[in-house]
Coordinates of C-alpha atoms and ligand atoms in Angstrom, one line a residue:
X184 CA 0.0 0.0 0.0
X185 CA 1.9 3.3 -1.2
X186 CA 0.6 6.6 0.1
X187 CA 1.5 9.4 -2.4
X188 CA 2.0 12.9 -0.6
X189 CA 0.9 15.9 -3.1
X190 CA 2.6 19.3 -1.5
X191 CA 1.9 22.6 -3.2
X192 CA 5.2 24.9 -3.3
X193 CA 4.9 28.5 -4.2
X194 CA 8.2 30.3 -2.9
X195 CA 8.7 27.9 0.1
X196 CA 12.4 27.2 -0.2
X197 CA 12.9 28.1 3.2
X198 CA 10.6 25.4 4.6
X199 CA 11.1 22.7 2.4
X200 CA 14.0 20.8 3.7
X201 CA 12.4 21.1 7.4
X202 CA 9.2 20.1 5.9
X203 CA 10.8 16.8 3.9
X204 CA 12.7 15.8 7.1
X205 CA 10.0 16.1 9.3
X206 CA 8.1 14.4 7.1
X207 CA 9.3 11.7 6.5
X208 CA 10.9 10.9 9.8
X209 CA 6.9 10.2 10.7
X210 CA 6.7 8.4 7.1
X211 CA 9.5 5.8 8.7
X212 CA 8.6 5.3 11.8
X213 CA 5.4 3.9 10.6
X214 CA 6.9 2.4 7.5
X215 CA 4.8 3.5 5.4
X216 CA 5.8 3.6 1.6
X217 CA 5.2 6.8 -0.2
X218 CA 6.1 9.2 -2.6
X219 CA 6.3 13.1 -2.2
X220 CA 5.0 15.2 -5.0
X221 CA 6.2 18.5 -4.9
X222 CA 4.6 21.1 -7.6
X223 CA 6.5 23.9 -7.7
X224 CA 4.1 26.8 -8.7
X225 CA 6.1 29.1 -10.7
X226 CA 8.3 29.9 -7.9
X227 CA 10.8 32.8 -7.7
X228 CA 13.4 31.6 -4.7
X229 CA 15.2 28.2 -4.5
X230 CA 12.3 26.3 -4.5
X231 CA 13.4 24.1 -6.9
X232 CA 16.8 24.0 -6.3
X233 CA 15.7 22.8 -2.8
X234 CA 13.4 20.2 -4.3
X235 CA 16.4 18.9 -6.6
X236 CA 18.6 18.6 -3.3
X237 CA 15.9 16.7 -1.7
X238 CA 15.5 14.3 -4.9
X239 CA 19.1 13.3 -4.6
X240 CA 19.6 12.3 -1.3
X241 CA 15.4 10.5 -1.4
X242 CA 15.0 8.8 -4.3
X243 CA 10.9 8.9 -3.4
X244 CA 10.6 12.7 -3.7
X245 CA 8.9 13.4 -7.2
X246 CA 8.7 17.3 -8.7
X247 CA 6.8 18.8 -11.3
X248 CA 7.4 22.6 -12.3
X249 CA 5.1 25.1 -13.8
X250 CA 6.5 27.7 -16.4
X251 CA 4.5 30.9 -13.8
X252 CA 2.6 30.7 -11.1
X253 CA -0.8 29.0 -11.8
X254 CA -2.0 29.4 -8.2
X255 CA -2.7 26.3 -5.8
X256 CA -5.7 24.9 -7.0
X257 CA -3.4 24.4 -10.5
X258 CA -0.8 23.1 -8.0
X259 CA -2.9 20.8 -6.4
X260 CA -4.8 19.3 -9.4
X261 CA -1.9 18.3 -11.5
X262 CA 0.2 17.5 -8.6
X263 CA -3.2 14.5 -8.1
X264 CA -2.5 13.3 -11.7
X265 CA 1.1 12.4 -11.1
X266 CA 0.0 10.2 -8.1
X267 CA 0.5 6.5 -8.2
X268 CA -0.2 5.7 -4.6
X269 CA -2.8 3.6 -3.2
X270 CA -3.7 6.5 -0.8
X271 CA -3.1 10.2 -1.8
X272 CA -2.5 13.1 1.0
X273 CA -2.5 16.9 0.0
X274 CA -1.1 19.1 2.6
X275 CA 0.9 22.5 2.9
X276 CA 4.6 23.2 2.2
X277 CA 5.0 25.8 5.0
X278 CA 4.6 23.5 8.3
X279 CA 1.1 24.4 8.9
X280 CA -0.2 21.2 8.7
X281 CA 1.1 18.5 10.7
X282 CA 2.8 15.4 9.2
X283 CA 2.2 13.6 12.4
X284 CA -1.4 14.3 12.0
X285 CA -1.7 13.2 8.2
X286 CA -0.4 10.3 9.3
X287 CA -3.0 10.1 11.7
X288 CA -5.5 10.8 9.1
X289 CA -4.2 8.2 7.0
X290 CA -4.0 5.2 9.6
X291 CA -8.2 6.4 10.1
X292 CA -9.0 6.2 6.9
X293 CA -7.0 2.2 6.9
X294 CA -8.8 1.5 9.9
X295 CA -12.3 2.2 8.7
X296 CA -12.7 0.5 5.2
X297 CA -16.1 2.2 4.5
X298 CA -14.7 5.9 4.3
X299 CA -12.9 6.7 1.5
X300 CA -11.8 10.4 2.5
X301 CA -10.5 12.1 5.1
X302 CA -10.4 15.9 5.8
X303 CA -9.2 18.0 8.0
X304 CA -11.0 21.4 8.9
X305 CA -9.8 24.3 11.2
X306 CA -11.5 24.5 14.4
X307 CA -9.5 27.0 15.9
X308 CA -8.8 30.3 14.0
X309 CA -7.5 32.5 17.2
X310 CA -4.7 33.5 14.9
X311 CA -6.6 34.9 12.3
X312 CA -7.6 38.7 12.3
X313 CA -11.2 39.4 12.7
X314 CA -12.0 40.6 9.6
X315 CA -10.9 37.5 7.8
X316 CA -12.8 35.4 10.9
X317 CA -15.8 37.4 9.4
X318 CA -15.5 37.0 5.9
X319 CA -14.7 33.4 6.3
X320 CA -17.8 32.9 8.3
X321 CA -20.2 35.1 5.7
X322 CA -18.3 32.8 3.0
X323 CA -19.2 29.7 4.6
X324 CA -22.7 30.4 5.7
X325 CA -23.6 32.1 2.1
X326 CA -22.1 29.6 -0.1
X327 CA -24.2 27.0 1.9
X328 CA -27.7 28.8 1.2
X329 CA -26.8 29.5 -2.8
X330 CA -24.6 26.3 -3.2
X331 CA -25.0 23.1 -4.7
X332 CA -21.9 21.6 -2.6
X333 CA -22.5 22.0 1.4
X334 CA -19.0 23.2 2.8
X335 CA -18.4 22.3 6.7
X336 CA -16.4 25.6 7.7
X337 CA -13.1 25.6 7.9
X338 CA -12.7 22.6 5.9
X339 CA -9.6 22.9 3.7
X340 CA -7.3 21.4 1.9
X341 CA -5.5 19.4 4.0
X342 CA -7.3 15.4 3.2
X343 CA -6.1 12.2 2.8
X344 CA -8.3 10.1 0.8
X345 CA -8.2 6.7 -1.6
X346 CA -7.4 6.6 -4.9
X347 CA -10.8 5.9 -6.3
X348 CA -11.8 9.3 -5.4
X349 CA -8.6 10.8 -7.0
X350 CA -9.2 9.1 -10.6
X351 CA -12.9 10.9 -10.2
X352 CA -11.7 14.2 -9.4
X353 CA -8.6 14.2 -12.0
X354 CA -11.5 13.2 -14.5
X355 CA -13.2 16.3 -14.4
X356 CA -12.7 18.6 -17.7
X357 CA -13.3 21.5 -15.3
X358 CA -10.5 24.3 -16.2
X359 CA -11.6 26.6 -12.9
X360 CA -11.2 24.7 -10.1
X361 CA -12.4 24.7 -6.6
X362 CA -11.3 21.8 -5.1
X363 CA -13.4 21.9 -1.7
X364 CA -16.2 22.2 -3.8
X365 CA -14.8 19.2 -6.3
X366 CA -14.3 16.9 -3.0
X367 CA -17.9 17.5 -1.5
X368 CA -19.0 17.3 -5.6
X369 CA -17.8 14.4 -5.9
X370 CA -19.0 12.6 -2.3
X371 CA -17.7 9.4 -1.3
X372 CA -17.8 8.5 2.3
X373 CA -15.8 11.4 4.6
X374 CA -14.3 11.5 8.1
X375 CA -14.2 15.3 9.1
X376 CA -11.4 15.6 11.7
X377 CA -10.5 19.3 13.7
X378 CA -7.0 20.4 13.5
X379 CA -5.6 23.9 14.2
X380 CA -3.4 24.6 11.9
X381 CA 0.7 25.4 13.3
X382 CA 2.1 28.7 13.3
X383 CA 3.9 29.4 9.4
X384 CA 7.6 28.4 10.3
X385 CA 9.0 30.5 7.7
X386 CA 8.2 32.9 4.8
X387 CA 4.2 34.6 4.4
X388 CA 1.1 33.5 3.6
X389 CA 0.4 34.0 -0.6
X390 CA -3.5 34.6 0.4
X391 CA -4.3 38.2 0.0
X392 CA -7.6 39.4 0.7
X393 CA -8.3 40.1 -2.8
X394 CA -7.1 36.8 -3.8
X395 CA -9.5 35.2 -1.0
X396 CA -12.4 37.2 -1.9
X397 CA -11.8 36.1 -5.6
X398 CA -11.6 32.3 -4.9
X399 CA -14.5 32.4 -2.7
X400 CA -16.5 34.2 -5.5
X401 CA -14.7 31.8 -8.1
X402 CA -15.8 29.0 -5.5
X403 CA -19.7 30.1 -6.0
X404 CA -19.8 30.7 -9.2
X405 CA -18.3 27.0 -10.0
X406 CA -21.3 25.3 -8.2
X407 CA -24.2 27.7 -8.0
X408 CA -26.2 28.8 -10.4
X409 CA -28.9 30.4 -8.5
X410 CA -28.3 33.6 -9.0
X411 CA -29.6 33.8 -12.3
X412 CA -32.1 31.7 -11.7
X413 CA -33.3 34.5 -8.9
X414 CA -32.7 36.7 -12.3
X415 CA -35.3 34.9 -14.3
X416 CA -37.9 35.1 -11.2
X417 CA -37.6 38.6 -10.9
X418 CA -37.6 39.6 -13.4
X419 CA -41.4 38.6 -14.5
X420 CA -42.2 40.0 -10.6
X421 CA -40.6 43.3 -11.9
X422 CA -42.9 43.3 -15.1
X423 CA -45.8 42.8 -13.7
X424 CA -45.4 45.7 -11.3
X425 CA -44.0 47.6 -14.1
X426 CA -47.0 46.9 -15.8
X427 CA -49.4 47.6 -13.2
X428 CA -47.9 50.8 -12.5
X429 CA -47.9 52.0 -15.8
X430 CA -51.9 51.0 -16.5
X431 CA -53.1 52.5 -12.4
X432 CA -50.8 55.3 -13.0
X433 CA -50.3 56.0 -16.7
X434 CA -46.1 56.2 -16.2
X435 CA -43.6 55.1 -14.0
X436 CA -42.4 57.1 -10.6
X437 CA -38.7 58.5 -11.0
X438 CA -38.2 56.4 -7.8
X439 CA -39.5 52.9 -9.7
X440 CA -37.5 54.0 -12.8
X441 CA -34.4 54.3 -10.5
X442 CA -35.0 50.9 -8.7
X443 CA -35.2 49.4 -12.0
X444 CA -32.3 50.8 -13.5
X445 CA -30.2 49.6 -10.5
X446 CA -31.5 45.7 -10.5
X447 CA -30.8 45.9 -14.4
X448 CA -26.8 46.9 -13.5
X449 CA -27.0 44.3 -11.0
X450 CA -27.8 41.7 -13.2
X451 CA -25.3 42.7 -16.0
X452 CA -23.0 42.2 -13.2
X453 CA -23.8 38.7 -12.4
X454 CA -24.0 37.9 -16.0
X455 CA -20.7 39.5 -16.9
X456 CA -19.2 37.1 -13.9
X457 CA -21.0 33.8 -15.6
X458 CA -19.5 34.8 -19.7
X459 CA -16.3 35.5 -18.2
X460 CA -16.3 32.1 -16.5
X461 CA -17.7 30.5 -20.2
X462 CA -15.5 32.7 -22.0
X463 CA -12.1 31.0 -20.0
X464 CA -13.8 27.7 -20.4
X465 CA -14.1 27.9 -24.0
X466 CA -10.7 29.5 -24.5
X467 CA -9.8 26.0 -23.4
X468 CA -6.5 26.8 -22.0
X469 CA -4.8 24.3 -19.6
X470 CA -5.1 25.2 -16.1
X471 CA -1.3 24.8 -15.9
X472 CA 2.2 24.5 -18.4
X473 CA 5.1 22.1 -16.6
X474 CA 8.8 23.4 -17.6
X475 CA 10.4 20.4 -15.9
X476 CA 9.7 17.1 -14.2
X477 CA 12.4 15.4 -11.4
X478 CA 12.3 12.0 -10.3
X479 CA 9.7 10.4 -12.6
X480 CA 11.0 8.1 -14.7
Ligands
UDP519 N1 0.6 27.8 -2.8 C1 0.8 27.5 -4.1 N2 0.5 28.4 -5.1 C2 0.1 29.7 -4.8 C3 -0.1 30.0 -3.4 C4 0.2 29.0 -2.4 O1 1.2 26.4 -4.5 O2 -0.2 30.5 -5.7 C5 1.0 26.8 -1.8 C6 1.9 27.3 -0.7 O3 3.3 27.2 -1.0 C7 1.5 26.5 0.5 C8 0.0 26.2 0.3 O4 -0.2 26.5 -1.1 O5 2.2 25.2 0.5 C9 -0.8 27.1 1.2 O6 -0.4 28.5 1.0 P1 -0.3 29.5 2.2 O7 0.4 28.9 3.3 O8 0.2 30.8 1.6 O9 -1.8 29.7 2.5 P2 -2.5 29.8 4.0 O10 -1.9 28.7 4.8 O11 -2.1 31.2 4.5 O12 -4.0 29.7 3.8
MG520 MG1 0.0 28.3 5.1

């Protein structure tokens, strides 16, 4: 049974050597067989420099390389499709998520035959500003309402899960991808287990706020379609008052006329956010380009 570790990189050349060792000292101690896939996302440091070091003193650390910076949920997707293990864990580069308690995850998952997947969601986000607690939050409890995919909060990336439920995900043609969506899309039986994630041991996060408020947009938009459907139901509501304000009172107030006008920019909004997503879709560009490969052979 071969457990294949998928670790997204994007500038982590400081961590990765701490990262590999603590790793698999755990990996050993439980001799369990694996395989490390590092995807280096485009980065600018020593990442792969590191990840070459690393190759030649264990033979079972695999890279791939991107020509940019795709972003993680490129990272993480074709980092899956270079997998050969049995059992496939995803987890962080920077030390925030425990190897000791993949390991954990994965020995649960071996124990119970009847779960296929395994994930691990924060339940402790004392470190996190309030803002973010509060936009996470809204995120979580909006996307759940509009959603086709339920998301427990604070679930993430971090999951250990079998290969069956790999070879469905990597089979979606999807180009935007949101993989917490994709997991619960998906289904399969899952174990949720609470973890707070560690401190970052070196470097910063790459999450800005913009970049989180795009994702979790991004995230919505890739399993709801609700919104448009509200579009469709309004808008025959809005003609018929139209209608029966123009017949009791021969025009339309400045007020209405103003309400209208601003539901109308509304929905070009939402409808410029669904072409643009049909638009990339249709451009059919891969999700990500690899410049090099280490260690496969
Ligand atoms: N990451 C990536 N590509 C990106 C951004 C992040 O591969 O464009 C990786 C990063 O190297 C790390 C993981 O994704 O291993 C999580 O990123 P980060 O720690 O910045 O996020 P946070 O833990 O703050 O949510
Ligand atoms: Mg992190």
């Amino acid at each position: 049974m071969k457990l294949s570790v998928v670790v997204p990189c994007y500038n982590e050349g400081a961590s990765l050597e701490r990262f590999h060792d603590s790793l698999t000292e755990v990996l050993q101690k439980e001799k369990i067989s694996y395989e490390i896939i590092m995807v280096d996302d485009g980065s600018t440091d020593d990442t792969i420099f590191k990840i070459t070091e690393l190759n030649k003193k264990d033979k079972n650390v695999k890279a791939i390389s991107f020509s940019r910076n795709f972003g993680k949920e490129s990272a993480m997707f074709a980092g899956l499709k270079y997998t050969s293990g049995d059992y496939i864990a995803i987890m962080d580069a920077d030390m925030q998520h425990s190897p000791s308690k993949m390991v954990e995850m994965y020995k649960k998952l071996l124990e119970d035959p009847n779960y296929d997947s395994i994930c691990a969601y924060k339940s402790n986000r004392k470190d996190e500003s309030s803002i973010k607690k509060t936009l996470t939050a809204t995120f979580y409890r909006f996307n759940n309402i509009v959603s086709d995919v339920k998301l427990l909060p604070g679930a993430s990336d971090f999951r250990v899960f079998k290969k069956i439920v790999k070879d469905a995900i990597v089979a979606l043609p999807e180009k935007t991808r949101f993989l917490k969506g994709i997991f619960s899309w998906v289904g399969f039986n899952t174990i949720y287990v609470p973890y707070t994630p560690e401190k970052r041991m070196f470097g910063k996060t790459k999450w800005s706020l913009t970049k989180l408020l795009r994702y979790s947009l991004g995230g919505i938009v890739s399993f709801s379609t609700i919104a448009l459907k509200l579009m469709g139901v309004f808008s025959i509501l809005i003609f018929i008052v139209g209608l029966l304000n123009f017949i009791l009172l021969g025009n339309l107030s400045h007020r209405t006329i103003l309400l209208f006008i601003s539901i109308l920019i509304l929905w070009i909004g939402i409808i410029a956010v669904y072409i643009s997503r049909i638009y990339s879709n249709i451009l059919g560009r891969p999700c990500y380009i690899i410049k090099s490969e280490i260690g496969f052979k």
